[in-house]
Coordinates of C-alpha atoms (C1' of nucleotides) in Angstrom, one line a residue:
Chain A
M1 CA -1.5 63.6 -52.2
T2 CA -3.6 62.0 -55.9
L3 CA -2.6 59.0 -57.1
T4 CA -1.3 60.1 -61.1
S5 CA 1.9 60.1 -59.8
L6 CA 2.4 56.9 -58.5
P7 CA 3.9 54.2 -61.6
R8 CA 1.1 52.4 -62.4
H9 CA 2.6 48.9 -62.6
H10 CA 5.3 47.2 -60.2
G11 CA 7.1 44.1 -59.5
G12 CA 5.5 40.8 -58.1
A13 CA 3.0 40.6 -54.9
D14 CA 4.6 42.8 -52.3
G15 CA 5.7 44.9 -54.9
L16 CA 2.7 46.9 -54.8
A17 CA 2.8 47.1 -50.5
R18 CA 6.7 48.4 -52.1
L19 CA 6.0 51.2 -53.5
L20 CA 2.9 52.4 -51.5
G21 CA 5.3 52.1 -48.1
Q22 CA 7.9 53.9 -50.2
A23 CA 5.8 56.5 -50.8
L24 CA 4.6 56.7 -47.0
L25 CA 7.7 56.9 -46.0
A26 CA 9.0 59.9 -48.9
G27 CA 6.3 61.7 -47.3
R28 CA 3.6 62.1 -50.2
W29 CA 1.3 61.7 -47.4
R30 CA 1.4 64.1 -43.9
P31 CA 0.5 62.3 -41.0
G32 CA -4.1 62.8 -40.6
E33 CA -3.9 62.7 -44.3
T34 CA -5.9 59.7 -45.9
F35 CA -5.4 57.2 -47.5
P36 CA -6.5 56.1 -51.0
R37 CA -9.7 53.7 -51.0
E38 CA -9.0 50.8 -51.8
R39 CA -11.2 50.7 -55.1
D40 CA -8.9 53.6 -56.4
L41 CA -6.3 51.4 -55.7
C42 CA -8.2 48.7 -57.4
Q43 CA -8.3 50.3 -61.1
H44 CA -4.8 53.0 -60.9
F45 CA -2.9 49.3 -60.6
E46 CA -5.3 47.2 -62.6
V47 CA -5.2 44.1 -59.9
S48 CA -7.6 42.1 -57.8
R49 CA -9.1 43.6 -54.6
N50 CA -7.2 41.0 -53.0
Q51 CA -3.6 42.4 -53.8
V52 CA -4.7 45.4 -52.7
R53 CA -6.3 44.2 -49.4
N54 CA -2.9 42.2 -49.1
A55 CA -0.5 45.2 -49.8
L56 CA -2.1 47.5 -47.0
A57 CA -2.4 44.9 -44.4
T58 CA 1.3 44.4 -44.7
L59 CA 1.3 48.7 -44.8
V60 CA -1.4 48.5 -41.5
A61 CA 1.2 45.8 -39.6
L62 CA 4.7 48.5 -40.4
G63 CA 2.5 51.1 -38.9
L64 CA 2.2 53.2 -41.9
I65 CA -1.5 54.0 -41.1
E66 CA -4.8 53.1 -39.4
R67 CA -8.2 51.6 -40.8
T68 CA -11.2 51.8 -39.8
A69 CA -14.5 49.9 -41.3
G70 CA -16.6 53.6 -42.7
R71 CA -13.8 55.7 -42.4
G72 CA -10.6 54.2 -45.2
S73 CA -7.7 55.0 -44.1
V74 CA -5.5 57.3 -42.6
V75 CA -1.8 57.5 -42.3
C76 CA 0.3 57.8 -39.0
N77 CA 2.8 59.8 -36.6
I78 CA 5.8 59.4 -38.0
G79 CA 6.3 58.4 -34.0
E80 CA 4.4 55.5 -34.9
W81 CA 5.7 54.0 -37.6
H82 CA 8.2 50.8 -37.2
L83 CA 10.9 51.9 -38.2
L84 CA 13.0 49.3 -36.7
D85 CA 11.1 47.0 -38.9
P86 CA 13.7 45.1 -42.1
L87 CA 11.3 46.2 -44.4
V88 CA 11.3 49.4 -43.3
S89 CA 14.8 49.7 -43.1
A90 CA 15.2 48.1 -46.6
W91 CA 12.4 50.2 -48.3
M92 CA 13.7 53.6 -47.1
A93 CA 17.1 52.6 -48.4
D94 CA 16.6 53.5 -51.8
I95 CA 14.0 55.9 -52.1
E96 CA 16.0 58.9 -53.6
T97 CA 14.9 61.5 -50.9
P98 CA 14.4 59.8 -47.9
D99 CA 13.3 62.1 -44.8
A100 CA 15.7 64.0 -43.6
Q101 CA 14.5 64.2 -40.2
L102 CA 14.7 60.9 -40.4
L103 CA 17.6 60.5 -41.4
R104 CA 19.2 62.3 -38.5
E105 CA 17.2 60.8 -36.3
I106 CA 18.9 57.6 -37.0
F107 CA 22.6 59.3 -37.8
A108 CA 21.8 60.8 -33.7
F109 CA 20.6 57.2 -32.5
R110 CA 24.0 55.3 -33.9
Y111 CA 26.2 58.5 -32.2
S112 CA 25.2 57.3 -29.7
A113 CA 25.2 53.8 -29.8
E114 CA 27.6 52.1 -31.8
P115 CA 29.9 52.7 -29.4
A116 CA 28.8 50.9 -26.7
V117 CA 28.0 47.9 -29.7
A118 CA 32.2 48.7 -30.3
R119 CA 32.8 48.3 -27.2
L120 CA 30.6 44.4 -26.5
A121 CA 32.1 43.7 -29.8
A122 CA 35.6 44.1 -28.5
R123 CA 34.8 41.9 -26.0
A124 CA 32.4 39.3 -27.3
A125 CA 34.6 38.7 -30.8
E126 CA 34.9 35.3 -32.2
A127 CA 38.0 34.3 -35.3
E128 CA 34.3 33.2 -37.6
D129 CA 33.3 37.6 -36.3
L130 CA 36.6 39.1 -37.0
E131 CA 36.8 37.3 -40.1
R132 CA 33.7 38.7 -41.0
L133 CA 34.5 42.3 -39.8
E134 CA 38.5 42.2 -42.5
A135 CA 36.4 41.2 -45.1
A136 CA 33.8 43.9 -44.7
F137 CA 36.9 46.0 -44.8
L138 CA 39.0 44.3 -47.1
G139 CA 36.0 45.3 -49.4
M140 CA 35.8 48.7 -48.7
Q141 CA 39.8 49.0 -49.4
R142 CA 39.1 47.8 -52.7
T143 CA 36.3 50.0 -54.0
A144 CA 38.0 52.9 -52.6
G145 CA 39.1 56.3 -55.0
M146 CA 37.0 54.3 -57.9
P147 CA 34.2 56.6 -58.4
E148 CA 31.8 54.1 -60.7
A149 CA 32.2 51.3 -57.6
S150 CA 30.8 53.8 -55.0
A151 CA 27.8 51.8 -54.9
R152 CA 30.0 48.3 -54.0
H153 CA 31.9 50.9 -51.3
A154 CA 28.9 51.7 -49.9
E155 CA 27.7 47.9 -49.3
Y156 CA 31.3 46.9 -48.3
D157 CA 30.3 50.3 -45.6
V158 CA 27.1 48.6 -44.6
A159 CA 28.6 45.0 -44.3
F160 CA 31.3 46.6 -41.8
H161 CA 28.9 48.3 -39.2
D162 CA 26.7 45.0 -39.0
A163 CA 29.4 43.3 -38.6
I164 CA 29.8 45.2 -35.2
Y165 CA 26.5 44.2 -34.4
R166 CA 26.4 41.3 -34.8
T167 CA 29.4 40.9 -33.2
S168 CA 27.6 42.1 -30.2
H169 CA 26.3 38.1 -29.7
N170 CA 23.1 40.2 -28.9
L171 CA 20.0 39.4 -31.3
V172 CA 18.7 42.8 -30.5
W173 CA 21.7 44.7 -31.3
R174 CA 21.7 42.8 -33.9
Q175 CA 18.3 43.3 -35.1
M176 CA 19.7 46.5 -35.2
G177 CA 22.3 46.0 -37.8
H178 CA 18.9 46.8 -40.8
L179 CA 19.6 50.6 -40.0
L180 CA 22.3 50.7 -41.3
R181 CA 21.2 50.7 -44.3
P182 CA 18.9 53.2 -45.0
S183 CA 22.2 55.4 -43.3
I184 CA 24.9 54.6 -45.7
I185 CA 22.9 54.7 -48.7
A186 CA 22.3 58.5 -47.8
L187 CA 25.5 58.9 -47.1
I188 CA 26.2 58.3 -51.4
Q189 CA 23.2 59.4 -52.5
R190 CA 24.4 63.5 -51.0
S191 CA 28.0 62.5 -51.8
Q192 CA 26.9 62.4 -56.2
A193 CA 24.0 65.1 -55.6
H194 CA 26.4 67.7 -54.7
L195 CA 29.1 66.5 -57.1
Q196 CA 31.2 66.1 -54.8
P197 CA 32.7 62.9 -54.6
L198 CA 34.1 62.0 -51.0
D199 CA 37.7 61.3 -51.8
A200 CA 38.8 63.8 -50.1
G201 CA 38.2 62.7 -47.2
L202 CA 37.7 58.5 -48.0
D203 CA 41.2 58.0 -47.0
D204 CA 40.5 59.6 -43.7
S205 CA 37.3 57.3 -42.9
L206 CA 38.7 54.2 -44.1
A207 CA 41.6 54.7 -41.9
R208 CA 39.3 56.0 -39.1
H209 CA 37.3 52.6 -39.6
G210 CA 40.5 51.1 -40.0
R211 CA 41.6 51.9 -36.2
L212 CA 38.4 50.8 -35.2
L213 CA 39.1 46.8 -37.0
E214 CA 42.7 46.4 -34.9
A215 CA 40.3 47.8 -32.0
I216 CA 38.0 44.9 -31.8
R217 CA 41.1 42.2 -32.9
S218 CA 42.6 43.3 -30.3
R219 CA 39.8 43.1 -27.2
D220 CA 40.7 46.2 -26.2
A221 CA 37.1 48.1 -25.6
D222 CA 38.1 51.0 -24.6
A223 CA 39.6 52.0 -27.8
A224 CA 37.0 50.6 -29.6
E225 CA 34.1 52.8 -27.8
A226 CA 36.8 55.3 -29.2
A227 CA 37.2 54.5 -32.1
A228 CA 33.6 54.2 -32.7
V229 CA 33.3 57.6 -31.6
D230 CA 35.5 58.7 -34.7
V231 CA 34.6 57.0 -37.1
L232 CA 30.7 58.0 -37.0
R233 CA 32.2 61.6 -36.5
R234 CA 33.6 61.4 -40.2
T235 CA 30.4 60.2 -41.2
A236 CA 28.4 63.4 -39.4
V237 CA 30.9 65.3 -41.8
D238 CA 30.1 63.5 -45.1
L239 CA 26.6 63.2 -44.3
G240 CA 26.5 67.2 -43.5
I241 CA 25.0 66.6 -40.3
V242 CA 27.7 69.5 -39.0
A243 CA 29.3 71.8 -40.8
D244 CA 32.6 70.8 -42.3
A245 CA 34.7 73.9 -40.6
Q246 CA 33.4 72.4 -37.5
A247 CA 34.7 69.4 -37.3
E248 CA 37.9 70.2 -39.7
S249 CA 39.0 72.8 -36.8
V250 CA 37.8 71.6 -33.5
Q251 CA 39.2 68.3 -32.9
A252 CA 36.1 66.7 -31.2
P253 CA 32.6 68.8 -31.5
S254 CA 30.6 67.8 -28.7
A255 CA 27.7 65.3 -28.5
E256 CA 25.3 67.7 -28.2
S257 CA 25.7 69.1 -31.4
I258 CA 25.3 66.5 -33.0
I259 CA 22.7 64.9 -31.1
H260 CA 20.4 67.7 -31.1
A261 CA 21.5 68.7 -34.7
K262 CA 17.6 68.9 -35.4
E263 CA 16.6 71.8 -33.2
R264 CA 18.8 74.1 -34.6
S265 CA 18.8 73.6 -38.2
P266 CA 14.9 72.4 -38.7
Chain B
M1 CA 3.8 20.0 -32.0
T2 CA -0.3 18.9 -32.8
L3 CA -2.6 21.3 -32.4
T4 CA -4.8 20.0 -29.7
S5 CA -3.4 21.5 -26.9
L6 CA -4.1 24.7 -28.2
P7 CA -7.2 26.6 -26.7
R8 CA -10.4 26.5 -29.5
H9 CA -11.5 29.8 -28.4
H10 CA -9.9 32.7 -28.7
G11 CA -11.1 36.9 -28.5
G12 CA -11.3 38.6 -31.5
A13 CA -10.5 39.4 -35.2
D14 CA -6.4 39.7 -34.6
G15 CA -7.1 37.3 -31.4
L16 CA -6.1 34.0 -33.9
A17 CA -2.4 35.5 -34.7
R18 CA -2.1 36.7 -30.8
L19 CA -2.5 32.6 -29.7
L20 CA -0.5 31.6 -32.7
G21 CA 2.0 34.0 -31.8
Q22 CA 2.8 33.8 -28.4
A23 CA 3.0 30.4 -28.2
L24 CA 5.6 30.3 -30.9
L25 CA 6.7 32.8 -28.3
A26 CA 6.8 31.0 -25.6
G27 CA 9.0 27.8 -28.2
R28 CA 5.8 25.0 -28.4
W29 CA 7.5 25.3 -32.1
R30 CA 10.9 24.3 -32.7
P31 CA 12.5 26.9 -35.4
G32 CA 12.7 24.5 -38.8
E33 CA 9.8 22.7 -37.6
T34 CA 6.7 22.9 -40.1
F35 CA 3.8 24.6 -39.0
P36 CA 0.3 23.9 -38.7
R37 CA -1.7 23.7 -42.6
E38 CA -4.1 26.3 -43.3
R39 CA -7.0 23.6 -43.0
D40 CA -6.5 22.5 -39.4
L41 CA -5.9 25.0 -38.3
C42 CA -9.5 26.2 -39.9
Q43 CA -11.1 23.3 -38.4
H44 CA -9.1 23.1 -34.8
F45 CA -10.6 26.9 -34.0
E46 CA -14.0 26.7 -36.5
V47 CA -13.4 29.6 -38.3
S48 CA -13.3 30.7 -42.3
R49 CA -10.0 30.8 -43.8
N50 CA -9.8 34.6 -44.3
Q51 CA -9.5 34.6 -40.7
V52 CA -6.3 31.9 -40.3
R53 CA -4.7 33.5 -43.5
N54 CA -4.7 36.9 -42.1
A55 CA -3.7 35.7 -38.5
L56 CA -0.6 33.8 -40.6
A57 CA 0.1 36.6 -43.0
T58 CA 0.8 38.3 -39.4
L59 CA 3.2 36.0 -38.2
V60 CA 4.9 35.9 -41.3
A61 CA 4.7 40.1 -41.1
L62 CA 7.0 39.6 -38.1
G63 CA 9.5 37.1 -39.3
L64 CA 7.6 34.3 -36.5
I65 CA 7.0 32.1 -40.3
E66 CA 8.0 31.8 -43.2
R67 CA 5.7 30.4 -46.6
T68 CA 6.3 28.5 -49.8
A69 CA 3.3 27.6 -51.7
G70 CA 3.4 23.6 -52.2
R71 CA 5.4 23.2 -48.6
G72 CA 3.5 24.6 -45.9
S73 CA 4.7 27.4 -42.9
V74 CA 7.6 26.2 -41.7
V75 CA 8.8 28.4 -37.9
C76 CA 11.6 30.7 -38.3
N77 CA 14.7 30.7 -36.8
I78 CA 15.0 33.5 -33.8
G79 CA 17.8 35.9 -35.5
E80 CA 14.6 36.5 -37.8
W81 CA 12.2 37.1 -35.2
H82 CA 11.4 40.7 -35.6
L83 CA 11.9 41.2 -30.9
L84 CA 11.6 45.0 -31.9
D85 CA 8.4 44.8 -33.6
P86 CA 5.4 46.7 -31.1
L87 CA 3.4 43.8 -31.4
V88 CA 6.0 40.8 -30.9
S89 CA 6.9 42.5 -27.1
A90 CA 3.3 42.5 -26.5
W91 CA 3.0 39.6 -27.0
M92 CA 6.1 38.3 -24.8
A93 CA 5.2 40.6 -22.6
D94 CA 1.8 38.5 -21.0
I95 CA 3.7 35.0 -21.7
E96 CA 3.8 32.9 -18.2
T97 CA 6.5 31.1 -19.3
P98 CA 8.6 33.1 -21.7
D99 CA 12.0 31.8 -23.5
A100 CA 14.6 32.2 -21.0
Q101 CA 16.9 33.4 -23.7
L102 CA 15.4 36.0 -24.9
L103 CA 15.4 37.2 -21.6
R104 CA 18.4 37.2 -21.0
E105 CA 19.4 39.0 -24.4
I106 CA 16.8 41.8 -24.0
F107 CA 17.8 42.4 -20.7
A108 CA 22.0 42.3 -21.7
F109 CA 20.3 45.0 -24.6
R110 CA 19.4 47.0 -21.2
Y111 CA 22.1 47.3 -19.8
S112 CA 24.7 48.0 -22.3
A113 CA 22.2 50.7 -23.8
E114 CA 20.7 52.1 -21.1
P115 CA 22.6 53.7 -19.6
A116 CA 24.0 56.1 -22.7
V117 CA 20.1 56.7 -22.7
A118 CA 20.0 57.3 -19.0
R119 CA 22.6 60.4 -21.0
L120 CA 20.8 61.5 -23.8
A121 CA 17.3 61.5 -21.4
A122 CA 19.7 63.8 -18.4
R123 CA 20.7 67.1 -22.2
A124 CA 17.2 67.1 -23.7
A125 CA 15.2 66.7 -20.8
E126 CA 12.4 69.3 -20.7
A127 CA 9.6 70.4 -18.2
E128 CA 7.2 67.3 -19.8
D129 CA 9.3 64.9 -19.4
L130 CA 10.3 65.2 -15.9
E131 CA 6.5 65.3 -15.6
R132 CA 6.0 62.2 -16.2
L133 CA 8.9 60.4 -14.7
E134 CA 7.7 61.9 -11.6
A135 CA 4.7 60.9 -12.6
A136 CA 5.8 56.9 -12.7
F137 CA 8.1 57.3 -9.8
L138 CA 5.7 58.2 -7.4
G139 CA 3.2 55.3 -8.5
M140 CA 5.9 52.7 -7.8
Q141 CA 6.1 54.4 -4.1
R142 CA 2.5 54.3 -4.2
T143 CA 2.5 50.6 -5.0
A144 CA 5.5 50.1 -2.9
G145 CA 5.0 46.6 0.0
M146 CA 1.4 46.2 -1.2
P147 CA 2.0 42.3 -2.3
E148 CA -1.7 42.7 -4.3
A149 CA 0.0 45.5 -6.0
S150 CA 2.8 44.6 -8.0
A151 CA 1.4 43.8 -11.1
R152 CA 0.3 47.7 -11.4
H153 CA 3.9 48.5 -9.5
A154 CA 5.4 46.4 -12.6
E155 CA 3.2 49.3 -14.9
Y156 CA 5.0 51.9 -13.3
D157 CA 8.4 50.6 -13.1
V158 CA 7.4 50.6 -17.4
A159 CA 6.2 54.1 -17.0
F160 CA 9.8 55.3 -15.4
H161 CA 11.9 53.4 -18.4
D162 CA 10.0 54.1 -20.5
A163 CA 9.7 57.8 -19.8
I164 CA 13.8 57.3 -19.5
Y165 CA 13.4 56.3 -23.5
R166 CA 10.9 58.9 -24.3
T167 CA 13.3 61.6 -22.6
S168 CA 16.3 60.5 -24.7
H169 CA 14.0 63.1 -27.9
N170 CA 15.1 60.2 -30.0
L171 CA 13.1 58.6 -32.3
V172 CA 14.6 55.1 -32.5
W173 CA 15.7 54.7 -28.6
R174 CA 11.4 55.8 -28.2
Q175 CA 9.8 52.2 -29.9
M176 CA 12.6 49.9 -27.9
G177 CA 10.9 50.9 -25.0
H178 CA 8.6 48.4 -26.5
L179 CA 11.5 45.8 -25.2
L180 CA 10.9 47.0 -21.5
R181 CA 8.0 45.5 -21.0
P182 CA 8.6 42.0 -21.4
S183 CA 11.6 42.5 -19.7
I184 CA 10.1 44.1 -16.5
I185 CA 7.0 41.8 -16.5
A186 CA 9.0 38.5 -16.6
L187 CA 9.9 40.6 -12.7
I188 CA 7.2 40.4 -10.7
Q189 CA 7.0 37.4 -12.8
R190 CA 9.3 35.1 -11.2
S191 CA 8.9 36.7 -8.0
Q192 CA 5.8 34.7 -7.6
A193 CA 6.9 32.1 -8.7
H194 CA 9.0 31.5 -5.9
L195 CA 7.1 32.8 -3.4
Q196 CA 10.0 34.9 -2.7
P197 CA 8.6 38.7 -2.6
L198 CA 10.7 42.0 -3.5
D199 CA 10.0 43.9 -0.4
A200 CA 13.6 43.2 0.7
G201 CA 15.1 44.8 -1.9
L202 CA 12.3 46.9 -3.0
D203 CA 13.3 49.8 -0.6
D204 CA 16.9 49.7 -2.5
S205 CA 15.2 49.7 -6.1
L206 CA 12.7 52.3 -4.9
A207 CA 16.1 54.7 -4.0
R208 CA 18.1 53.6 -7.1
H209 CA 15.1 54.5 -9.4
G210 CA 15.0 57.7 -7.1
R211 CA 18.7 58.7 -7.6
L212 CA 18.7 58.3 -11.6
L213 CA 15.2 60.5 -11.7
E214 CA 17.2 63.1 -10.0
A215 CA 20.4 63.1 -12.3
I216 CA 18.4 63.0 -14.6
R217 CA 15.9 66.6 -13.0
S218 CA 19.7 68.0 -12.3
R219 CA 21.1 67.5 -15.7
D220 CA 23.9 64.8 -14.7
A221 CA 24.5 63.3 -17.3
D222 CA 27.4 60.8 -15.8
A223 CA 25.9 60.7 -13.1
A224 CA 22.4 59.9 -14.8
E225 CA 24.4 57.1 -16.5
A226 CA 25.8 55.5 -13.1
A227 CA 22.3 55.6 -11.5
A228 CA 21.3 53.5 -14.9
V229 CA 23.8 51.4 -14.1
D230 CA 22.7 50.8 -10.8
V231 CA 19.5 50.4 -11.1
L232 CA 20.2 47.4 -13.5
R233 CA 22.4 46.0 -11.4
R234 CA 19.8 45.9 -9.0
T235 CA 17.4 44.3 -11.6
A236 CA 19.9 41.8 -12.2
V237 CA 19.9 40.3 -9.2
D238 CA 16.0 40.6 -9.1
L239 CA 15.9 38.3 -12.9
G240 CA 17.6 35.8 -11.4
I241 CA 20.6 36.6 -13.9
V242 CA 23.5 37.3 -11.1
A243 CA 23.4 35.3 -8.5
D244 CA 22.1 37.6 -5.2
A245 CA 25.8 37.1 -3.2
Q246 CA 27.5 38.2 -6.4
A247 CA 26.0 41.1 -5.9
E248 CA 25.6 41.9 -2.5
S249 CA 29.3 40.8 -1.6
V250 CA 30.7 42.7 -4.9
Q251 CA 30.1 45.8 -5.3
A252 CA 30.3 46.0 -8.6
P253 CA 29.8 42.4 -10.9
S254 CA 31.2 43.9 -14.4
A255 CA 30.0 44.1 -17.2
E256 CA 31.1 40.8 -18.5
S257 CA 29.3 38.6 -16.1
I258 CA 26.2 40.2 -16.7
I259 CA 26.2 40.4 -20.6
H260 CA 27.6 37.5 -21.5
A261 CA 25.4 35.5 -18.5
K262 CA 24.2 33.0 -21.1
E263 CA 27.1 31.3 -21.5
R264 CA 27.7 30.1 -17.9
S265 CA 24.5 29.0 -17.3
P266 CA 22.7 27.7 -20.6
Chain C
dG1 C1' 20.0 -1.1 -60.6
dC2 C1' 20.3 3.8 -61.4
dC3 C1' 18.5 7.8 -64.6
dG4 C1' 15.0 10.5 -65.6
dC5 C1' 10.2 12.2 -66.8
dC6 C1' 5.4 12.2 -65.7
dA7 C1' 1.3 11.8 -63.0
dC8 C1' -0.5 12.8 -59.2
dA9 C1' -1.6 14.5 -54.3
dA10 C1' -0.9 18.6 -51.2
dA11 C1' -0.2 22.2 -49.7
dT12 C1' -0.1 28.2 -50.4
dG13 C1' -1.6 31.9 -53.0
dT14 C1' -5.2 34.4 -56.1
dC15 C1' -9.4 35.3 -57.7
dA16 C1' -15.1 37.0 -58.4
dG17 C1' -18.8 38.1 -56.3
dA18 C1' -22.1 38.5 -52.4
dC19 C1' -22.9 40.3 -48.3
dA20 C1' -21.9 42.2 -42.9
dT21 C1' -20.7 46.0 -40.4
dT22 C1' -19.6 50.8 -39.4
dT23 C1' -19.2 55.4 -40.5
dA24 C1' -19.7 59.9 -41.3
dC25 C1' -23.3 62.9 -44.2
dC26 C1' -27.2 64.7 -44.2
dC27 C1' -32.1 65.5 -44.6
dT28 C1' -35.7 65.1 -41.9
dT29 C1' -39.2 66.3 -37.9
dG30 C1' -40.8 67.9 -32.9
Chain D
dC1 C1' -32.1 74.4 -33.1
dA2 C1' -31.5 69.5 -31.7
dA3 C1' -32.6 64.4 -32.0
dG4 C1' -33.5 61.1 -35.3
dG5 C1' -33.2 58.1 -38.6
dG6 C1' -32.1 56.9 -43.0
dT7 C1' -28.4 56.7 -47.1
dA8 C1' -24.3 56.3 -49.4
dA9 C1' -19.2 54.9 -48.8
dA10 C1' -16.0 53.0 -46.5
dT11 C1' -13.6 48.6 -44.4
dG12 C1' -15.2 43.6 -42.7
dT13 C1' -15.8 39.0 -44.1
dC14 C1' -17.2 34.8 -46.2
dT15 C1' -18.2 31.6 -49.9
dG16 C1' -16.2 28.4 -53.4
dA17 C1' -14.0 27.7 -56.7
dC18 C1' -9.4 27.6 -59.7
dA19 C1' -4.2 28.9 -60.3
dT20 C1' 0.4 27.8 -58.6
dT21 C1' 4.2 25.5 -56.4
dT22 C1' 6.5 22.3 -54.6
dG23 C1' 7.3 17.0 -53.3
dT24 C1' 7.2 12.2 -54.3
dG25 C1' 6.0 7.5 -56.1
dG26 C1' 6.2 5.2 -60.2
dC27 C1' 6.6 4.3 -64.7
dG28 C1' 9.8 3.3 -68.4
dG29 C1' 14.4 3.1 -70.8
dC30 C1' 19.2 3.1 -71.4

DNA sequence: GCCGCCACAAATGTCAGACATTTACCCTTG
DNA sequence: CAAGGGTAAATGTCTGACATTTGTGGCGGC
């Protein structure tokens, strides 16, 4: 791909890294392809070589590109991207069309991990944690059914799930909360693109979140695990990972069909 | 802390970042404390400001320090460290005395996550995956009981668990394999420090790994999950997270005692 | 005495230019 | 045809100067 399709202006200093990083995450260069040279980037964006080099250094640190003297910069394989880095997650969250495979991978991860996290949360929850969870849930309720507030609703949704990860009281799990934003933001973008408001299923989704909150509040690990699975099944439908019909007719779609959805709809 | 206790020489270009990063991971500066100034680092290590700035930029990208013009560099809270970044994991792996709390957090994560990963692996395993698993297991067997090969044994151990994460066929889980190295390396360091070779328990540990491999090979998700728990219980004993007596007398120490061990032995 | 303003010092951030090093490619030569 | 070297092009590095931000102390006015 050429540079010409990228906007020439960008915000502050690391705005350039963000711009280039998002272009990479959106798949505008394929793995193995060569990335533009420093000199071209300087000219196109009208910035000093220093800024370009700083931005590129950031991309290297995130495993997005690899640079070698004399050869240039090449785009790394998706498998080497540091998906778990907060920067990458944040960038991915506000891309208009994130890579579909990537979103499926993230959701498959959530589907296999969040039940266990909910289990931990139910055991470790303290007053402060419950407050966070409750505040997020109330926010979701308040913004439900308001099409113009769907962005805020998604934020509360992110906050709710992030609160669960935090409630696990484990440093590692807590950092994975960063992955939630891209996963959940993609949900509202999809609903807006399809002009198919989630109102119908939103009450249902809200109810499932409520049961999860209640299970954690009462320290019932088994119930929390089951409720988390329930929430994620609903989300899988809204994300279009499993067909609506399947989820509505069948009470419990097998984990197999969600985790390995990629293999049958590439 | 002052700079005087750090070695003045280091390997190549990013060797400086590694040196400083490991000092941070080892806890030689406390969160909130101010990090040495660029000028001092230049003088102490006898390198150009460029190299120092590059190294510090890396530390910033990893969430280890935060820099602001005019104020200087301050060490971030542990919660903001990007533990999931491969660089951080790799650095942590060969620190002589890694932070004990950090190791407990990582192990607690593994204890709650790996059973689910093993379950996925049992479902998704293909021929190539089984080869990797088998090769690692054979390596563990070959190096068992050889005190002088404990380092190689640990590498095979890492490879075995990493192979399980890879077998999940999920990008996110796969990246978490990086966390295994610090966790497992710490194990052999501990055994060497205590002059208490793991020979006694090693046969047992090996047998448990073998049962896990067999469960995955036969695509038995339930058995794989149970076997993974079994392996981790053994590891918890070897890591000193739960007392030997407890694990030997009681067949199944509660997850609670492993996950929240930090709260009773701070 | 307290408050606000200003000047200064100290730290990081930025820039521009030259040079070093690595790499790929072509052209020559045996 | 193969081996060699030379050249161009790319990233990596160094240096010095300057810009910008931040904290601080002193000064004067109220």
